[in-house]
Amino acid sequence: MQLLRFLAISLILVLSVAAPARAITLLRDPDIEYALRELAAPILSAAGLSANRVDILVIDDPNLNAFVIDSDSMFIHSGLILRMKTPAMLQSVIAHEAAHIANGHLMRRPINARNARTAAGLGVALAVAAGAAAGSGEFAAGAAAGLQGAAMRSFFSHTRAEENAADQSGMRFMRGAGVDLNGSVEVMDIFRGQEALSVTRQDAYARTHPLSRDRYRLVRQLAGAQGAPPAPDPQANYWFARAKGKLSAFQRSPKWTLTRAGESGFEDVKLMRQAVAYHRQSDLRRALGAIDGAIARRPKDPYLHELRGQILMESRQIKPAVAAYARATNLAPNNPLILGSYGRALLANGQLAKAQQFLDKSRARDGRDPRVMRDLAVTYAKQGNNGMASVLTAERYAMIGRLKDAKIHAQRAIDLLPRGSAAWQRAQDVLSAAQDAEKRR
């Protein structure tokens, strides 16, 4: 987990034409993302969607919300995850958003879906999402996406008909996956009465997912019709405890975590949470003792080794961090976040060629991480390839909304790279995006 000032792996996607309040931080953690994928897999399968294709990413925001921006990307606010009390509640949120994808509710949206998986396209879509959910800042976010008036207002707001359809489809997916439908009722209980509030006082979820008494009655009826609820899934219980436990360990105070570390009933989750808390207290000895205890219980778990590497790396223990990340990479050789962390440690250890190898692999599997672009740029620059360093720097600046800087580095890359090459074309794309943004101001 890379969070706020404590961690080096946070990602801010915001366009320069949007207000600062529209900044969105993605919490990229391989452990939490894997846990969410495990919880989502049976739901997505029941929906006819691929669990390997749909990314479920966490937004650092205490407000309660979840949304989809295209058929491949689902976003859940950290506040919503922490509010969920059972796996079924979180799975009901995933099922509802999966229903919006499966039912084709995204087709009317004015941003081309194929662009939302790119770094720049994702930045635009998230800027619009922030404005739409906040109920303010519409002009800035709408201008960023090239939207006007009614198109902006409808970008993320589903109609009541869509919500009713998503409720029914989502609960059908839950039934097919063997998930207790009462999870949907319990989530709806959180948002009951929102329709009676003014828009500015409603939760973000209520603004983008219009609520009604009819919806609530329908959800209760569907849950009541299931008969005896299915038995809890031990695997779902475990991965829910792990995702929520690690997220809360990074977002709540270490003292709070240490007093509640064992509440899930899973010893390795308890030790993992203690490791995070001790690390945040700069107690390396206790942090390593706790994470090593968790690893002893799950020695082939790459995400525990990755956390060990993070603790060491952020404690400036570079060589041991390299070894921990190497072990994690051996266990999960295709995970882009682990590959990126390993490359970063190798770079810090002065192993430039090997660092480039793993950073390139990371970027090829997930091109939406500006940390990897930064580290790759440094690696290329240290090896004398200033053209590649410039294009990666341009892409990184474009992703975080510094389009003026992106334009400067894109032009520099164009001047240095072979005309017509793949990297040269990437620089041209950034330059075009920056120029288009200038025209919209």
PDB file of N, CA, C and O in Angstrom, residues 115-164:
ATOM      1  N   ASN A 115     -10.303   4.760 -24.831  1.00  0.00           N
ATOM      2  CA  ASN A 115      -9.307   5.699 -24.315  1.00  0.00           C
ATOM      3  C   ASN A 115      -9.188   5.653 -22.799  1.00  0.00           C
ATOM      4  O   ASN A 115      -8.217   6.147 -22.238  1.00  0.00           O
ATOM      5  N   ALA A 116     -10.166   5.077 -22.118  1.00  0.00           N
ATOM      6  CA  ALA A 116     -10.170   5.132 -20.658  1.00  0.00           C
ATOM      7  C   ALA A 116      -9.156   4.191 -20.038  1.00  0.00           C
ATOM      8  O   ALA A 116      -8.824   4.330 -18.874  1.00  0.00           O
ATOM      9  N   ARG A 117      -8.661   3.227 -20.797  1.00  0.00           N
ATOM     10  CA  ARG A 117      -7.626   2.340 -20.251  1.00  0.00           C
ATOM     11  C   ARG A 117      -6.238   2.954 -20.391  1.00  0.00           C
ATOM     12  O   ARG A 117      -5.280   2.458 -19.808  1.00  0.00           O
ATOM     13  N   THR A 118      -6.095   4.015 -21.169  1.00  0.00           N
ATOM     14  CA  THR A 118      -4.809   4.685 -21.283  1.00  0.00           C
ATOM     15  C   THR A 118      -4.645   5.642 -20.108  1.00  0.00           C
ATOM     16  O   THR A 118      -5.608   6.018 -19.445  1.00  0.00           O
ATOM     17  N   ALA A 119      -3.405   6.049 -19.872  1.00  0.00           N
ATOM     18  CA  ALA A 119      -3.135   6.946 -18.753  1.00  0.00           C
ATOM     19  C   ALA A 119      -3.887   8.264 -18.904  1.00  0.00           C
ATOM     20  O   ALA A 119      -4.553   8.725 -17.976  1.00  0.00           O
ATOM     21  N   ALA A 120      -3.798   8.875 -20.083  1.00  0.00           N
ATOM     22  CA  ALA A 120      -4.455  10.166 -20.286  1.00  0.00           C
ATOM     23  C   ALA A 120      -5.966  10.021 -20.252  1.00  0.00           C
ATOM     24  O   ALA A 120      -6.675  10.827 -19.653  1.00  0.00           O
ATOM     25  N   GLY A 121      -6.478   8.971 -20.918  1.00  0.00           N
ATOM     26  CA  GLY A 121      -7.920   8.755 -20.932  1.00  0.00           C
ATOM     27  C   GLY A 121      -8.466   8.500 -19.551  1.00  0.00           C
ATOM     28  O   GLY A 121      -9.541   8.978 -19.181  1.00  0.00           O
ATOM     29  N   LEU A 122      -7.739   7.746 -18.751  1.00  0.00           N
ATOM     30  CA  LEU A 122      -8.164   7.492 -17.383  1.00  0.00           C
ATOM     31  C   LEU A 122      -8.171   8.778 -16.571  1.00  0.00           C
ATOM     32  O   LEU A 122      -9.073   9.028 -15.776  1.00  0.00           O
ATOM     33  N   GLY A 123      -7.160   9.610 -16.781  1.00  0.00           N
ATOM     34  CA  GLY A 123      -7.115  10.877 -16.063  1.00  0.00           C
ATOM     35  C   GLY A 123      -8.311  11.751 -16.377  1.00  0.00           C
ATOM     36  O   GLY A 123      -8.920  12.352 -15.487  1.00  0.00           O
ATOM     37  N   VAL A 124      -8.700  11.820 -17.661  1.00  0.00           N
ATOM     38  CA  VAL A 124      -9.876  12.596 -18.053  1.00  0.00           C
ATOM     39  C   VAL A 124     -11.128  12.042 -17.394  1.00  0.00           C
ATOM     40  O   VAL A 124     -11.923  12.767 -16.802  1.00  0.00           O
ATOM     41  N   ALA A 125     -11.304  10.733 -17.487  1.00  0.00           N
ATOM     42  CA  ALA A 125     -12.517  10.134 -16.961  1.00  0.00           C
ATOM     43  C   ALA A 125     -12.632  10.301 -15.464  1.00  0.00           C
ATOM     44  O   ALA A 125     -13.712  10.580 -14.939  1.00  0.00           O
ATOM     45  N   LEU A 126     -11.534  10.166 -14.740  1.00  0.00           N
ATOM     46  CA  LEU A 126     -11.588  10.321 -13.298  1.00  0.00           C
ATOM     47  C   LEU A 126     -11.820  11.771 -12.895  1.00  0.00           C
ATOM     48  O   LEU A 126     -12.471  12.049 -11.889  1.00  0.00           O
ATOM     49  N   ALA A 127     -11.290  12.710 -13.673  1.00  0.00           N
ATOM     50  CA  ALA A 127     -11.564  14.116 -13.387  1.00  0.00           C
ATOM     51  C   ALA A 127     -13.050  14.400 -13.528  1.00  0.00           C
ATOM     52  O   ALA A 127     -13.647  15.105 -12.715  1.00  0.00           O
ATOM     53  N   VAL A 128     -13.653  13.845 -14.564  1.00  0.00           N
ATOM     54  CA  VAL A 128     -15.099  14.027 -14.764  1.00  0.00           C
ATOM     55  C   VAL A 128     -15.867  13.326 -13.659  1.00  0.00           C
ATOM     56  O   VAL A 128     -16.844  13.845 -13.128  1.00  0.00           O
ATOM     57  N   ALA A 129     -15.423  12.130 -13.287  1.00  0.00           N
ATOM     58  CA  ALA A 129     -16.109  11.387 -12.228  1.00  0.00           C
ATOM     59  C   ALA A 129     -16.113  12.172 -10.933  1.00  0.00           C
ATOM     60  O   ALA A 129     -17.114  12.224 -10.222  1.00  0.00           O
ATOM     61  N   ALA A 130     -14.989  12.785 -10.605  1.00  0.00           N
ATOM     62  CA  ALA A 130     -14.903  13.556  -9.368  1.00  0.00           C
ATOM     63  C   ALA A 130     -15.872  14.725  -9.398  1.00  0.00           C
ATOM     64  O   ALA A 130     -16.564  14.999  -8.416  1.00  0.00           O
ATOM     65  N   GLY A 131     -15.937  15.430 -10.512  1.00  0.00           N
ATOM     66  CA  GLY A 131     -16.853  16.551 -10.618  1.00  0.00           C
ATOM     67  C   GLY A 131     -18.302  16.122 -10.564  1.00  0.00           C
ATOM     68  O   GLY A 131     -19.134  16.748  -9.910  1.00  0.00           O
ATOM     69  N   ALA A 132     -18.616  15.017 -11.232  1.00  0.00           N
ATOM     70  CA  ALA A 132     -19.995  14.546 -11.248  1.00  0.00           C
ATOM     71  C   ALA A 132     -20.440  14.085  -9.876  1.00  0.00           C
ATOM     72  O   ALA A 132     -21.547  14.357  -9.433  1.00  0.00           O
ATOM     73  N   ALA A 133     -19.563  13.367  -9.163  1.00  0.00           N
ATOM     74  CA  ALA A 133     -19.927  12.864  -7.844  1.00  0.00           C
ATOM     75  C   ALA A 133     -20.012  13.982  -6.826  1.00  0.00           C
ATOM     76  O   ALA A 133     -20.831  13.947  -5.917  1.00  0.00           O
ATOM     77  N   ALA A 134     -19.165  15.000  -6.989  1.00  0.00           N
ATOM     78  CA  ALA A 134     -19.139  16.088  -6.011  1.00  0.00           C
ATOM     79  C   ALA A 134     -20.320  17.026  -6.177  1.00  0.00           C
ATOM     80  O   ALA A 134     -20.671  17.750  -5.263  1.00  0.00           O
ATOM     81  N   GLY A 135     -20.914  17.034  -7.351  1.00  0.00           N
ATOM     82  CA  GLY A 135     -22.026  17.923  -7.584  1.00  0.00           C
ATOM     83  C   GLY A 135     -21.598  19.360  -7.785  1.00  0.00           C
ATOM     84  O   GLY A 135     -22.402  20.275  -7.739  1.00  0.00           O
ATOM     85  N   SER A 136     -20.292  19.579  -7.967  1.00  0.00           N
ATOM     86  CA  SER A 136     -19.775  20.914  -8.209  1.00  0.00           C
ATOM     87  C   SER A 136     -18.558  20.797  -9.088  1.00  0.00           C
ATOM     88  O   SER A 136     -18.068  19.714  -9.362  1.00  0.00           O
ATOM     89  N   GLY A 137     -18.064  21.909  -9.533  1.00  0.00           N
ATOM     90  CA  GLY A 137     -16.897  21.870 -10.395  1.00  0.00           C
ATOM     91  C   GLY A 137     -17.206  21.295 -11.759  1.00  0.00           C
ATOM     92  O   GLY A 137     -16.323  20.807 -12.449  1.00  0.00           O
ATOM     93  N   GLU A 138     -18.487  21.312 -12.176  1.00  0.00           N
ATOM     94  CA  GLU A 138     -18.851  20.688 -13.439  1.00  0.00           C
ATOM     95  C   GLU A 138     -18.169  21.345 -14.618  1.00  0.00           C
ATOM     96  O   GLU A 138     -17.764  20.678 -15.566  1.00  0.00           O
ATOM     97  N   PHE A 139     -18.044  22.658 -14.563  1.00  0.00           N
ATOM     98  CA  PHE A 139     -17.475  23.338 -15.722  1.00  0.00           C
ATOM     99  C   PHE A 139     -16.044  22.899 -15.963  1.00  0.00           C
ATOM    100  O   PHE A 139     -15.665  22.582 -17.084  1.00  0.00           O
ATOM    101  N   ALA A 140     -15.251  22.873 -14.878  1.00  0.00           N
ATOM    102  CA  ALA A 140     -13.845  22.510 -15.037  1.00  0.00           C
ATOM    103  C   ALA A 140     -13.696  21.096 -15.546  1.00  0.00           C
ATOM    104  O   ALA A 140     -12.974  20.827 -16.507  1.00  0.00           O
ATOM    105  N   ALA A 141     -14.384  20.145 -14.905  1.00  0.00           N
ATOM    106  CA  ALA A 141     -14.252  18.753 -15.313  1.00  0.00           C
ATOM    107  C   ALA A 141     -14.845  18.537 -16.692  1.00  0.00           C
ATOM    108  O   ALA A 141     -14.312  17.781 -17.504  1.00  0.00           O
ATOM    109  N   GLY A 142     -15.954  19.192 -16.965  1.00  0.00           N
ATOM    110  CA  GLY A 142     -16.562  19.036 -18.271  1.00  0.00           C
ATOM    111  C   GLY A 142     -15.684  19.580 -19.368  1.00  0.00           C
ATOM    112  O   GLY A 142     -15.556  18.983 -20.441  1.00  0.00           O
ATOM    113  N   ALA A 143     -15.038  20.705 -19.107  1.00  0.00           N
ATOM    114  CA  ALA A 143     -14.132  21.264 -20.103  1.00  0.00           C
ATOM    115  C   ALA A 143     -12.955  20.334 -20.343  1.00  0.00           C
ATOM    116  O   ALA A 143     -12.482  20.166 -21.461  1.00  0.00           O
ATOM    117  N   ALA A 144     -12.483  19.718 -19.270  1.00  0.00           N
ATOM    118  CA  ALA A 144     -11.350  18.800 -19.409  1.00  0.00           C
ATOM    119  C   ALA A 144     -11.691  17.652 -20.334  1.00  0.00           C
ATOM    120  O   ALA A 144     -10.862  17.193 -21.114  1.00  0.00           O
ATOM    121  N   ALA A 145     -12.908  17.145 -20.244  1.00  0.00           N
ATOM    122  CA  ALA A 145     -13.296  16.007 -21.060  1.00  0.00           C
ATOM    123  C   ALA A 145     -13.876  16.429 -22.395  1.00  0.00           C
ATOM    124  O   ALA A 145     -14.193  15.581 -23.223  1.00  0.00           O
ATOM    125  N   GLY A 146     -14.036  17.726 -22.627  1.00  0.00           N
ATOM    126  CA  GLY A 146     -14.635  18.179 -23.861  1.00  0.00           C
ATOM    127  C   GLY A 146     -16.140  17.989 -23.867  1.00  0.00           C
ATOM    128  O   GLY A 146     -16.744  17.822 -24.926  1.00  0.00           O
ATOM    129  N   LEU A 147     -16.765  17.999 -22.686  1.00  0.00           N
ATOM    130  CA  LEU A 147     -18.198  17.771 -22.584  1.00  0.00           C
ATOM    131  C   LEU A 147     -18.918  19.094 -22.375  1.00  0.00           C
ATOM    132  O   LEU A 147     -18.355  20.061 -21.900  1.00  0.00           O
ATOM    133  N   GLN A 148     -20.184  19.084 -22.689  1.00  0.00           N
ATOM    134  CA  GLN A 148     -20.983  20.291 -22.539  1.00  0.00           C
ATOM    135  C   GLN A 148     -22.309  19.954 -21.870  1.00  0.00           C
ATOM    136  O   GLN A 148     -22.895  18.900 -22.109  1.00  0.00           O
ATOM    137  N   GLY A 149     -22.792  20.847 -21.031  1.00  0.00           N
ATOM    138  CA  GLY A 149     -24.145  20.825 -20.500  1.00  0.00           C
ATOM    139  C   GLY A 149     -24.698  19.473 -20.108  1.00  0.00           C
ATOM    140  O   GLY A 149     -24.236  18.838 -19.175  1.00  0.00           O
ATOM    141  N   ALA A 150     -25.725  19.051 -20.856  1.00  0.00           N
ATOM    142  CA  ALA A 150     -26.437  17.828 -20.521  1.00  0.00           C
ATOM    143  C   ALA A 150     -25.523  16.617 -20.550  1.00  0.00           C
ATOM    144  O   ALA A 150     -25.680  15.682 -19.761  1.00  0.00           O
ATOM    145  N   ALA A 151     -24.554  16.616 -21.453  1.00  0.00           N
ATOM    146  CA  ALA A 151     -23.637  15.469 -21.527  1.00  0.00           C
ATOM    147  C   ALA A 151     -22.855  15.337 -20.236  1.00  0.00           C
ATOM    148  O   ALA A 151     -22.648  14.235 -19.722  1.00  0.00           O
ATOM    149  N   MET A 152     -22.415  16.482 -19.690  1.00  0.00           N
ATOM    150  CA  MET A 152     -21.670  16.437 -18.439  1.00  0.00           C
ATOM    151  C   MET A 152     -22.560  15.944 -17.302  1.00  0.00           C
ATOM    152  O   MET A 152     -22.164  15.102 -16.488  1.00  0.00           O
ATOM    153  N   ARG A 153     -23.790  16.446 -17.240  1.00  0.00           N
ATOM    154  CA  ARG A 153     -24.675  16.078 -16.138  1.00  0.00           C
ATOM    155  C   ARG A 153     -25.006  14.597 -16.150  1.00  0.00           C
ATOM    156  O   ARG A 153     -25.259  13.998 -15.118  1.00  0.00           O
ATOM    157  N   SER A 154     -24.991  13.998 -17.328  1.00  0.00           N
ATOM    158  CA  SER A 154     -25.373  12.590 -17.426  1.00  0.00           C
ATOM    159  C   SER A 154     -24.195  11.645 -17.458  1.00  0.00           C
ATOM    160  O   SER A 154     -24.377  10.434 -17.532  1.00  0.00           O
ATOM    161  N   PHE A 155     -22.993  12.190 -17.375  1.00  0.00           N
ATOM    162  CA  PHE A 155     -21.827  11.336 -17.611  1.00  0.00           C
ATOM    163  C   PHE A 155     -21.769  10.160 -16.646  1.00  0.00           C
ATOM    164  O   PHE A 155     -21.582   9.025 -17.047  1.00  0.00           O
ATOM    165  N   PHE A 156     -21.936  10.421 -15.345  1.00  0.00           N
ATOM    166  CA  PHE A 156     -21.850   9.342 -14.386  1.00  0.00           C
ATOM    167  C   PHE A 156     -23.162   9.073 -13.662  1.00  0.00           C
ATOM    168  O   PHE A 156     -23.236   8.148 -12.870  1.00  0.00           O
ATOM    169  N   SER A 157     -24.174   9.858 -13.911  1.00  0.00           N
ATOM    170  CA  SER A 157     -25.432   9.648 -13.210  1.00  0.00           C
ATOM    171  C   SER A 157     -26.283   8.636 -13.966  1.00  0.00           C
ATOM    172  O   SER A 157     -26.643   8.865 -15.121  1.00  0.00           O
ATOM    173  N   HIS A 158     -26.609   7.547 -13.306  1.00  0.00           N
ATOM    174  CA  HIS A 158     -27.468   6.546 -13.911  1.00  0.00           C
ATOM    175  C   HIS A 158     -28.931   6.957 -13.743  1.00  0.00           C
ATOM    176  O   HIS A 158     -29.305   7.627 -12.781  1.00  0.00           O
ATOM    177  N   THR A 159     -29.775   6.547 -14.669  1.00  0.00           N
ATOM    178  CA  THR A 159     -31.204   6.804 -14.550  1.00  0.00           C
ATOM    179  C   THR A 159     -31.809   5.830 -13.542  1.00  0.00           C
ATOM    180  O   THR A 159     -31.216   4.804 -13.203  1.00  0.00           O
ATOM    181  N   ARG A 160     -33.018   6.156 -13.086  1.00  0.00           N
ATOM    182  CA  ARG A 160     -33.691   5.256 -12.155  1.00  0.00           C
ATOM    183  C   ARG A 160     -33.966   3.909 -12.817  1.00  0.00           C
ATOM    184  O   ARG A 160     -33.890   2.855 -12.163  1.00  0.00           O
ATOM    185  N   ALA A 161     -34.285   3.933 -14.089  1.00  0.00           N
ATOM    186  CA  ALA A 161     -34.530   2.670 -14.796  1.00  0.00           C
ATOM    187  C   ALA A 161     -33.264   1.821 -14.825  1.00  0.00           C
ATOM    188  O   ALA A 161     -33.314   0.596 -14.624  1.00  0.00           O
ATOM    189  N   GLU A 162     -32.121   2.469 -15.067  1.00  0.00           N
ATOM    190  CA  GLU A 162     -30.856   1.736 -15.058  1.00  0.00           C
ATOM    191  C   GLU A 162     -30.555   1.180 -13.678  1.00  0.00           C
ATOM    192  O   GLU A 162     -30.060   0.048 -13.546  1.00  0.00           O
ATOM    193  N   GLU A 163     -30.843   1.956 -12.639  1.00  0.00           N
ATOM    194  CA  GLU A 163     -30.576   1.486 -11.281  1.00  0.00           C
ATOM    195  C   GLU A 163     -31.443   0.282 -10.930  1.00  0.00           C
ATOM    196  O   GLU A 163     -30.978  -0.684 -10.330  1.00  0.00           O
ATOM    197  N   ASN A 164     -32.704   0.339 -11.289  1.00  0.00           N
ATOM    198  CA  ASN A 164     -33.586  -0.800 -11.026  1.00  0.00           C
ATOM    199  C   ASN A 164     -33.093  -2.040 -11.770  1.00  0.00           C
ATOM    200  O   ASN A 164     -33.080  -3.149 -11.217  1.00  0.00           O
TER     201      ASN A 164
END
